[in-house]
CSV table of C-alpha atoms in Angstrom, one decimal:
chain,number,residue,atom,x,y,z
A,240,MET,CA,-34.2,6.6,37.9
A,241,LYS,CA,-34.8,10.4,37.4
A,242,PRO,CA,-36.2,11.6,34.1
A,243,ARG,CA,-32.9,13.5,33.3
A,244,ALA,CA,-30.8,10.5,34.0
A,245,ILE,CA,-33.0,8.4,31.7
A,246,HIS,CA,-32.8,11.0,29.0
A,247,GLU,CA,-29.0,11.2,29.3
A,248,GLN,CA,-28.7,7.4,29.2
A,249,ASP,CA,-30.9,7.2,26.0
A,250,ALA,CA,-28.9,10.0,24.4
A,251,ARG,CA,-25.6,8.4,25.0
A,252,SER,CA,-26.9,5.0,23.7
A,253,ARG,CA,-28.0,6.7,20.5
A,254,PHE,CA,-24.7,8.5,20.2
A,255,ALA,CA,-22.6,5.4,20.7
A,256,GLY,CA,-24.9,3.4,18.3
A,257,ALA,CA,-24.6,6.1,15.6
A,258,LEU,CA,-20.8,6.1,15.8
A,259,GLN,CA,-20.5,2.3,15.9
A,260,SER,CA,-22.5,2.1,12.6
A,261,ALA,CA,-20.2,4.6,10.8
A,262,LEU,CA,-17.4,3.1,8.6
A,263,THR,CA,-15.5,6.1,7.2
A,264,LEU,CA,-14.2,9.3,8.8
A,265,GLY,CA,-16.9,11.2,6.9
A,266,GLU,CA,-19.6,9.0,8.3
A,267,VAL,CA,-18.1,9.3,11.8
A,268,GLU,CA,-18.2,13.1,11.6
A,269,ASN,CA,-21.8,13.1,10.3
A,270,ALA,CA,-22.9,10.8,13.2
A,271,PHE,CA,-21.2,13.0,15.7
A,272,PHE,CA,-22.9,16.2,14.6
A,273,ASP,CA,-26.3,14.4,14.2
A,274,VAL,CA,-26.5,13.2,17.8
A,275,VAL,CA,-24.0,15.1,20.0
A,276,GLN,CA,-26.4,17.9,20.8
A,277,GLU,CA,-28.5,15.4,22.7
A,278,VAL,CA,-25.5,14.4,24.8
A,279,ILE,CA,-24.2,17.9,25.5
A,280,PRO,CA,-26.6,20.7,24.7
A,281,ALA,CA,-24.8,23.8,23.4
A,282,GLY,CA,-25.1,26.7,21.1
A,283,GLY,CA,-22.1,25.8,19.0
A,284,PHE,CA,-20.2,22.6,18.2
A,285,GLY,CA,-16.8,22.0,16.6
A,286,LEU,CA,-14.6,19.1,15.6
A,287,TYR,CA,-10.9,19.8,15.0
A,288,ARG,CA,-8.4,17.4,13.5
A,289,LEU,CA,-4.8,18.4,14.5
A,290,ASP,CA,-1.4,17.5,13.1
A,291,THR,CA,0.2,15.1,15.5
A,292,ASP,CA,3.6,16.8,15.3
A,293,SER,CA,3.0,20.5,15.0
A,294,GLY,CA,-0.4,20.7,16.6
A,295,GLY,CA,-1.6,22.7,13.6
A,296,VAL,CA,-5.1,22.4,12.3
A,297,VAL,CA,-5.6,19.8,9.6
A,298,SER,CA,-9.3,20.2,9.2
A,299,VAL,CA,-12.2,21.8,11.1
A,300,ARG,CA,-15.9,21.3,10.9
A,301,ALA,CA,-18.1,23.4,13.1
A,302,GLU,CA,-21.7,24.5,13.5
A,303,VAL,CA,-20.9,28.1,14.4
A,304,GLY,CA,-20.6,31.4,12.6
A,305,SER,CA,-17.7,31.7,10.1
A,306,ASP,CA,-16.6,35.0,11.7
A,307,PHE,CA,-16.0,33.3,15.0
A,308,LEU,CA,-13.8,30.6,13.4
A,309,ASP,CA,-11.7,33.2,11.5
A,310,ASP,CA,-11.2,35.3,14.6
A,311,TYR,CA,-10.4,32.2,16.7
A,312,GLU,CA,-7.7,31.1,14.3
A,313,GLU,CA,-6.3,34.6,14.1
A,314,TYR,CA,-5.8,35.4,17.8
A,315,GLY,CA,-7.8,32.9,19.9
A,316,ARG,CA,-6.0,29.6,19.4
A,317,ASP,CA,-2.7,30.9,20.6
A,318,ASP,CA,-4.3,32.3,23.8
A,319,ASP,CA,-6.8,29.6,24.8
A,320,PRO,CA,-6.2,28.1,28.3
A,321,VAL,CA,-9.0,25.5,27.7
A,322,LEU,CA,-7.2,24.1,24.6
A,323,ASP,CA,-3.8,24.3,26.4
A,324,PHE,CA,-5.1,22.2,29.2
A,325,VAL,CA,-6.7,19.6,26.9
A,326,LEU,CA,-3.5,19.3,24.9
A,327,GLU,CA,-1.4,18.8,28.1
A,328,GLN,CA,-3.7,16.8,30.3
A,329,ARG,CA,-5.7,14.9,27.6
A,330,ARG,CA,-9.0,15.2,29.4
A,331,PRO,CA,-12.1,17.4,29.2
A,332,ILE,CA,-12.2,20.8,30.8
A,333,ASP,CA,-14.4,23.9,30.6
A,334,SER,CA,-13.6,27.6,30.8
A,335,SER,CA,-15.0,28.0,34.4
A,336,ARG,CA,-12.5,25.5,35.8
A,337,VAL,CA,-9.4,25.9,33.8
A,338,ALA,CA,-8.3,29.4,35.0
A,339,PRO,CA,-9.4,32.3,37.2
A,340,VAL,CA,-12.4,34.3,35.8
A,341,GLU,CA,-10.1,37.2,35.1
A,342,ARG,CA,-7.7,35.1,33.1
A,343,TRP,CA,-10.5,33.6,31.0
A,344,THR,CA,-12.2,36.9,30.4
A,345,ALA,CA,-9.0,38.6,29.2
A,346,CYS,CA,-7.7,35.7,26.9
A,347,GLY,CA,-7.9,35.7,23.1
A,348,ALA,CA,-10.2,32.7,23.0
A,349,ARG,CA,-12.8,34.5,25.1
A,350,SER,CA,-12.7,37.5,22.8
A,351,ALA,CA,-13.1,35.3,19.7
A,352,LEU,CA,-16.0,33.5,21.3
A,353,GLY,CA,-17.6,36.8,22.0
A,354,VAL,CA,-17.6,37.6,18.2
A,355,GLY,CA,-20.0,34.6,17.8
A,356,GLY,CA,-22.1,35.5,20.8
A,357,TYR,CA,-20.6,32.8,23.1
A,358,ALA,CA,-19.3,33.0,26.6
A,359,HIS,CA,-18.6,29.5,27.8
A,360,SER,CA,-16.2,26.9,26.3
A,361,LEU,CA,-15.8,23.2,26.8
A,362,GLU,CA,-13.3,21.0,25.0
A,363,ALA,CA,-12.3,17.3,25.1
A,364,PRO,CA,-9.5,15.4,23.4
A,365,VAL,CA,-9.8,12.8,20.6
A,366,VAL,CA,-7.0,10.3,21.1
A,367,VAL,CA,-6.5,7.6,18.5
A,368,SER,CA,-4.1,4.7,19.3
A,369,GLY,CA,-2.4,6.7,21.9
A,370,THR,CA,-1.8,9.7,19.6
A,371,PHE,CA,-3.5,13.1,20.0
A,372,PHE,CA,-5.8,13.3,16.9
A,373,GLY,CA,-8.0,16.4,17.6
A,374,THR,CA,-10.6,18.0,19.9
A,375,ILE,CA,-14.3,18.3,20.2
A,376,ASN,CA,-15.5,21.7,21.1
A,377,PHE,CA,-18.7,23.1,22.7
A,378,ALA,CA,-19.7,26.7,23.3
A,379,ARG,CA,-22.7,28.3,25.1
A,380,THR,CA,-24.0,31.8,25.1
A,381,GLU,CA,-24.3,34.2,28.1
A,382,ALA,CA,-28.0,33.3,28.3
A,383,GLN,CA,-27.2,29.6,28.6
A,384,PRO,CA,-25.9,28.0,31.8
A,385,GLY,CA,-22.2,27.3,32.2
A,386,PHE,CA,-20.9,23.8,31.8
A,387,ASP,CA,-21.3,21.6,35.0
A,388,ASP,CA,-19.9,18.3,36.2
A,389,ASP,CA,-22.4,16.3,34.3
A,390,ASP,CA,-21.3,18.0,31.1
A,391,LEU,CA,-17.7,17.1,31.8
A,392,ILE,CA,-18.7,13.5,32.3
A,393,ALA,CA,-20.7,13.6,29.1
A,394,ALA,CA,-17.8,15.2,27.2
A,395,ARG,CA,-15.5,12.4,28.4
A,396,PHE,CA,-18.0,9.8,27.2
A,397,ALA,CA,-18.4,11.5,23.8
A,398,SER,CA,-14.6,11.9,23.3
A,399,GLU,CA,-13.9,8.3,24.2
A,400,GLN,CA,-16.6,7.0,21.8
A,401,LEU,CA,-15.5,9.3,19.0
A,402,SER,CA,-11.9,8.2,19.5
A,403,LEU,CA,-12.8,4.5,19.2
A,404,ALA,CA,-15.0,5.2,16.1
A,405,THR,CA,-12.2,7.3,14.5
A,406,GLU,CA,-9.6,4.6,15.1
A,407,ARG,CA,-12.0,2.0,13.5
A,408,ALA,CA,-12.7,4.3,10.5
A,409,LEU,CA,-9.0,4.9,9.9
A,410,ARG,CA,-8.3,1.2,9.9
A,411,PHE,CA,-11.2,0.6,7.5
A,412,GLU,CA,-10.1,3.4,5.1
A,413,SER,CA,-6.5,2.1,5.3
A,414,THR,CA,-7.6,-1.4,4.4
A,415,GLY,CA,-9.6,-0.1,1.5
A,416,HIS,CA,-6.7,1.9,0.3
A,417,ARG,CA,-4.4,-1.0,0.4
A,418,ALA,CA,-6.9,-3.2,-1.3
A,419,SER,CA,-7.4,-0.7,-4.1
A,420,MET,CA,-3.6,-0.2,-4.5
A,421,LEU,CA,-3.2,-4.0,-4.7
A,422,GLU,CA,-5.8,-4.2,-7.4
A,423,HIS,CA,-4.0,-1.5,-9.4
A,424,VAL,CA,-0.8,-3.4,-9.1
A,425,LEU,CA,-2.4,-6.7,-10.2
A,426,ASP,CA,-4.0,-5.0,-13.2
A,427,ARG,CA,-0.4,-4.3,-14.4
A,428,VAL,CA,0.6,-7.9,-14.2
A,429,PRO,CA,0.8,-9.5,-17.7
A,430,GLN,CA,-0.4,-12.9,-16.5
A,431,ALA,CA,-4.1,-13.4,-15.8
A,432,VAL,CA,-4.7,-13.6,-12.1
A,433,VAL,CA,-7.9,-15.2,-10.7
A,434,VAL,CA,-8.8,-15.4,-7.0
A,435,THR,CA,-11.5,-17.8,-6.0
A,436,ASP,CA,-12.9,-19.4,-2.9
A,437,LEU,CA,-12.5,-23.2,-2.4
A,438,ASP,CA,-15.9,-23.7,-4.1
A,439,ALA,CA,-14.3,-22.1,-7.3
A,440,GLN,CA,-16.5,-19.0,-6.9
A,441,VAL,CA,-14.6,-16.0,-8.4
A,442,LEU,CA,-13.7,-13.3,-5.8
A,443,TYR,CA,-11.4,-11.2,-8.1
A,444,ARG,CA,-9.9,-11.1,-11.6
A,445,ASN,CA,-7.2,-8.8,-12.8
A,446,ARG,CA,-7.5,-6.8,-16.0
A,447,THR,CA,-5.7,-9.5,-18.1
A,448,ALA,CA,-8.2,-12.2,-16.9
A,449,ARG,CA,-11.1,-9.8,-17.6
A,450,ASP,CA,-10.0,-8.9,-21.1
A,451,GLU,CA,-9.3,-12.4,-22.3
A,452,PRO,CA,-12.7,-13.9,-23.4
A,453,TRP,CA,-11.6,-17.5,-23.3
A,454,LEU,CA,-10.1,-17.0,-19.8
A,455,THR,CA,-13.3,-15.6,-18.4
A,456,VAL,CA,-14.3,-17.8,-15.5
A,457,SER,CA,-18.0,-18.4,-16.2
A,458,PRO,CA,-20.1,-21.1,-17.9
A,459,ASP,CA,-20.9,-20.7,-21.6
A,460,VAL,CA,-24.5,-20.4,-23.0
A,461,SER,CA,-24.9,-24.2,-22.7
A,462,GLY,CA,-23.9,-24.1,-19.0
A,463,ARG,CA,-20.6,-25.9,-19.6
A,464,LEU,CA,-17.5,-24.7,-18.0
A,465,GLY,CA,-14.6,-23.6,-20.1
A,466,PRO,CA,-11.1,-25.3,-19.9
A,467,VAL,CA,-9.8,-22.7,-17.4
A,468,ASP,CA,-12.9,-23.0,-15.3
A,469,GLU,CA,-12.5,-26.8,-15.3
A,470,SER,CA,-8.8,-26.5,-14.2
A,471,ILE,CA,-9.7,-24.2,-11.3
A,472,ALA,CA,-12.7,-26.4,-10.3
A,473,GLU,CA,-10.4,-29.4,-10.4
A,474,ALA,CA,-7.8,-27.6,-8.3
A,475,MET,CA,-10.3,-26.5,-5.7
A,476,GLU,CA,-11.6,-30.1,-5.4
A,477,GLU,CA,-8.1,-31.4,-4.8
A,478,PHE,CA,-7.4,-28.6,-2.3
A,479,ARG,CA,-10.5,-29.5,-0.3
A,480,ARG,CA,-10.4,-33.3,-0.7
A,481,ASP,CA,-6.7,-34.1,-0.6
A,482,GLY,CA,-5.2,-31.1,1.2
A,483,LYS,CA,-3.0,-30.3,-1.8
A,484,ARG,CA,-1.7,-26.7,-2.1
A,485,VAL,CA,-0.6,-26.5,-5.7
A,486,HIS,CA,-2.2,-27.6,-9.0
A,487,THR,CA,-0.8,-27.3,-12.5
A,488,ARG,CA,-2.5,-28.0,-15.8
A,489,SER,CA,-1.6,-27.3,-19.5
A,490,LEU,CA,-4.5,-26.1,-21.7
A,491,ARG,CA,-5.1,-25.2,-25.3
A,492,ASP,CA,-7.9,-23.1,-26.8
A,493,GLN,CA,-9.3,-25.1,-29.7
A,494,ARG,CA,-10.4,-22.0,-31.6
A,495,SER,CA,-7.3,-19.8,-31.3
A,496,GLY,CA,-4.7,-22.5,-30.8
A,497,ARG,CA,-3.3,-20.6,-27.9
A,498,GLN,CA,-1.8,-22.6,-25.1
A,499,VAL,CA,-1.5,-21.7,-21.4
A,500,ILE,CA,-0.3,-23.2,-18.1
A,501,VAL,CA,-2.9,-22.8,-15.4
A,502,LYS,CA,-1.3,-22.9,-11.9
A,503,SER,CA,-3.4,-22.7,-8.8
A,504,TYR,CA,-2.1,-22.1,-5.3
A,505,ARG,CA,-4.1,-22.5,-2.1
A,506,LEU,CA,-3.7,-19.5,0.3
A,507,ALA,CA,-3.6,-19.7,4.1
A,508,ASP,CA,-6.0,-22.2,5.6
A,509,ASN,CA,-8.0,-19.5,7.4
A,510,ASP,CA,-8.5,-17.6,4.1
A,511,ASP,CA,-10.4,-20.5,2.4
A,512,ALA,CA,-9.3,-19.2,-0.9
A,513,ALA,CA,-6.8,-19.7,-3.7
A,514,VAL,CA,-5.1,-17.7,-6.4
A,515,THR,CA,-4.7,-19.0,-10.0
A,516,LEU,CA,-2.0,-17.7,-12.4
A,517,ILE,CA,-2.4,-18.3,-16.1
A,518,PHE,CA,0.9,-18.2,-18.1
A,519,ASN,CA,0.7,-17.7,-21.8
A,520,CYS,CA,2.8,-20.1,-23.8
A,521,GLY,CA,2.7,-17.9,-26.9
A,522,GLN,CA,4.2,-19.4,-30.1
A,523,GLU,CA,7.9,-19.3,-29.0
A,524,THR,CA,10.1,-22.3,-28.9
A,525,VAL,CA,10.7,-24.4,-25.8
A,526,GLU,CA,14.3,-23.1,-25.4
A,527,ARG,CA,13.0,-19.9,-23.8
A,528,LEU,CA,10.2,-21.7,-21.8
A,529,PRO,CA,8.0,-18.6,-21.9
A,530,LEU,CA,5.2,-20.4,-20.1
A,531,TRP,CA,7.2,-20.7,-16.9
A,532,ASP,CA,7.6,-17.1,-15.7
A,533,VAL,CA,7.7,-18.7,-12.2
A,534,LEU,CA,11.2,-20.0,-13.0
A,535,SER,CA,14.4,-18.0,-12.9
A,536,ARG,CA,16.6,-17.8,-16.0
A,537,ARG,CA,19.0,-20.4,-14.6
A,538,GLU,CA,16.1,-22.7,-13.7
A,539,GLN,CA,14.7,-22.5,-17.2
A,540,GLU,CA,18.2,-23.4,-18.6
A,541,ILE,CA,18.4,-26.5,-16.3
A,542,ALA,CA,14.8,-27.5,-17.2
A,543,GLU,CA,15.6,-27.2,-21.0
A,544,LEU,CA,18.7,-29.4,-20.6
A,545,VAL,CA,16.6,-32.0,-18.7
A,546,SER,CA,14.1,-31.9,-21.6
A,547,GLN,CA,17.0,-32.8,-24.0
A,548,GLY,CA,17.5,-36.0,-22.0
A,549,LEU,CA,20.9,-35.1,-20.5
A,550,THR,CA,22.1,-36.7,-17.3
A,551,THR,CA,22.9,-34.6,-14.2
A,552,LYS,CA,26.6,-34.9,-15.0
A,553,GLN,CA,26.1,-33.7,-18.6
A,554,ILE,CA,23.9,-30.8,-17.4
A,555,ALA,CA,26.6,-29.8,-14.9
A,556,GLU,CA,29.2,-29.8,-17.7
A,557,ARG,CA,27.0,-27.8,-20.1
A,558,ALA,CA,26.0,-25.3,-17.4
A,559,TYR,CA,29.5,-25.0,-15.9
A,560,VAL,CA,28.2,-25.8,-12.4
A,561,THR,CA,28.6,-28.8,-10.0
A,562,GLU,CA,26.3,-31.8,-10.0
A,563,ASN,CA,25.0,-30.8,-6.6
A,564,THR,CA,24.1,-27.4,-7.9
A,565,VAL,CA,22.1,-29.0,-10.7
A,566,LYS,CA,20.3,-31.2,-8.1
A,567,GLN,CA,19.4,-28.1,-6.1
A,568,HIS,CA,18.1,-26.3,-9.1
A,569,LEU,CA,16.0,-29.3,-10.1
A,570,LYS,CA,14.4,-29.5,-6.6
A,571,ARG,CA,13.3,-25.9,-7.0
A,572,VAL,CA,12.1,-26.5,-10.6
A,573,PHE,CA,10.1,-29.5,-9.4
A,574,ALA,CA,8.5,-27.5,-6.6
A,575,LYS,CA,7.6,-24.6,-8.8
A,576,THR,CA,6.1,-26.7,-11.6
A,577,ASP,CA,4.4,-29.2,-9.3
A,578,VAL,CA,6.0,-32.3,-10.8
A,579,ARG,CA,7.6,-35.2,-8.9
A,580,ASN,CA,10.5,-36.3,-11.2
A,581,ARG,CA,12.3,-35.7,-14.4
A,582,ALA,CA,9.8,-37.8,-16.4
A,583,GLU,CA,6.9,-35.6,-15.4
A,584,LEU,CA,9.0,-32.5,-16.0
A,585,ILE,CA,9.8,-33.6,-19.5
A,586,GLN,CA,6.2,-34.5,-20.2
A,587,LEU,CA,5.1,-31.0,-19.0
A,588,ILE,CA,7.7,-29.3,-21.1
A,589,TRP,CA,6.9,-31.2,-24.3
A,590,SER,CA,3.1,-31.1,-23.8
A,591,SER,CA,3.3,-27.3,-23.6
A,592,GLY,CA,6.1,-26.6,-26.1
A,593,SER,CA,5.9,-26.1,-29.9
A,594,ARG,CA,8.3,-28.8,-31.1
A,595,GLY,CA,7.3,-31.8,-33.1
A,596,THR,CA,6.2,-35.0,-31.5
A,597,GLY,CA,9.2,-36.8,-32.9
A,598,GLN,CA,11.6,-34.6,-31.1
A,599,ALA,CA,9.5,-34.8,-27.9
A,600,GLY,CA,9.5,-38.6,-28.0
A,601,SER,CA,13.3,-38.6,-28.6
A,602,ALA,CA,13.9,-36.2,-25.6
A,603,ALA,CA,11.6,-38.2,-23.4
A,604,GLY,CA,13.3,-41.4,-24.3
């Protein structure tokens, strides 16, 4: 292999490697300007991002004189046969091939290039997911040779690699933006939200979970887990061992007297993670069932009537619905509260309510 071919291969390998290691658009741009001169030697370089609809310039970064950029935007862009070809054909071209010498010499783009001391122009498209995203631009002076076939091949390689890196960076930034937005949303949720892996290692806590000392998922100074930690660890063990997908537990903080319902849900199997919601029972009466924000108002009403020991027929009469409607509501209540029957539902309600044990026993009976 000839020395020039070896050099070109090495340069392209470094160029591709630099772009592949870049995560954000800013890093992609930096990688491009750091290495591209090894791929296509030139006196000036530019990277334009264009609006997909209007074709207007969204941003530009160039290693050329500012006077040239100003003049090009003023009268060169609208009279640039190289740019017109790239926009239409979506492939690289240089000024010696796009039009007769007379046409190139007389165009506005050539005049603007002359302001910066340049004579030859080469451009290539940046196409992301089938959409025209921008161009990469190269300029050489009169003292430098014009662009040849090898330069066109190198420009195609550079534009393809840059297009792939840009697409990857846009996906990365979009994912980061969505994750950040989701965190902001969860921070506004009044319930504590904790996301863990199936080994009970915390992956995320929202603001409510972070601000509640006794809800903090970490061992105390003695190394013992707190009640919330124990509930989550117990849930994760059941998810791994038994394949369960929902776990519910009622807890009370001995120091503050506060009571909560800790409900864990396993996420999709390929996520190997779970989300735990912690519902604050407060000091309100069981009639409002404040601990069960997961239930609709109608479902809370049905659950309350069940806790009073009423039969399906009696509940239907009280709620002014059919017995079948009561049964359908109860199915949803059972599913949402992770209980199997009325007895378990009554036990859950009365274990988390604020009524006296005498009333609880009466209702259960």
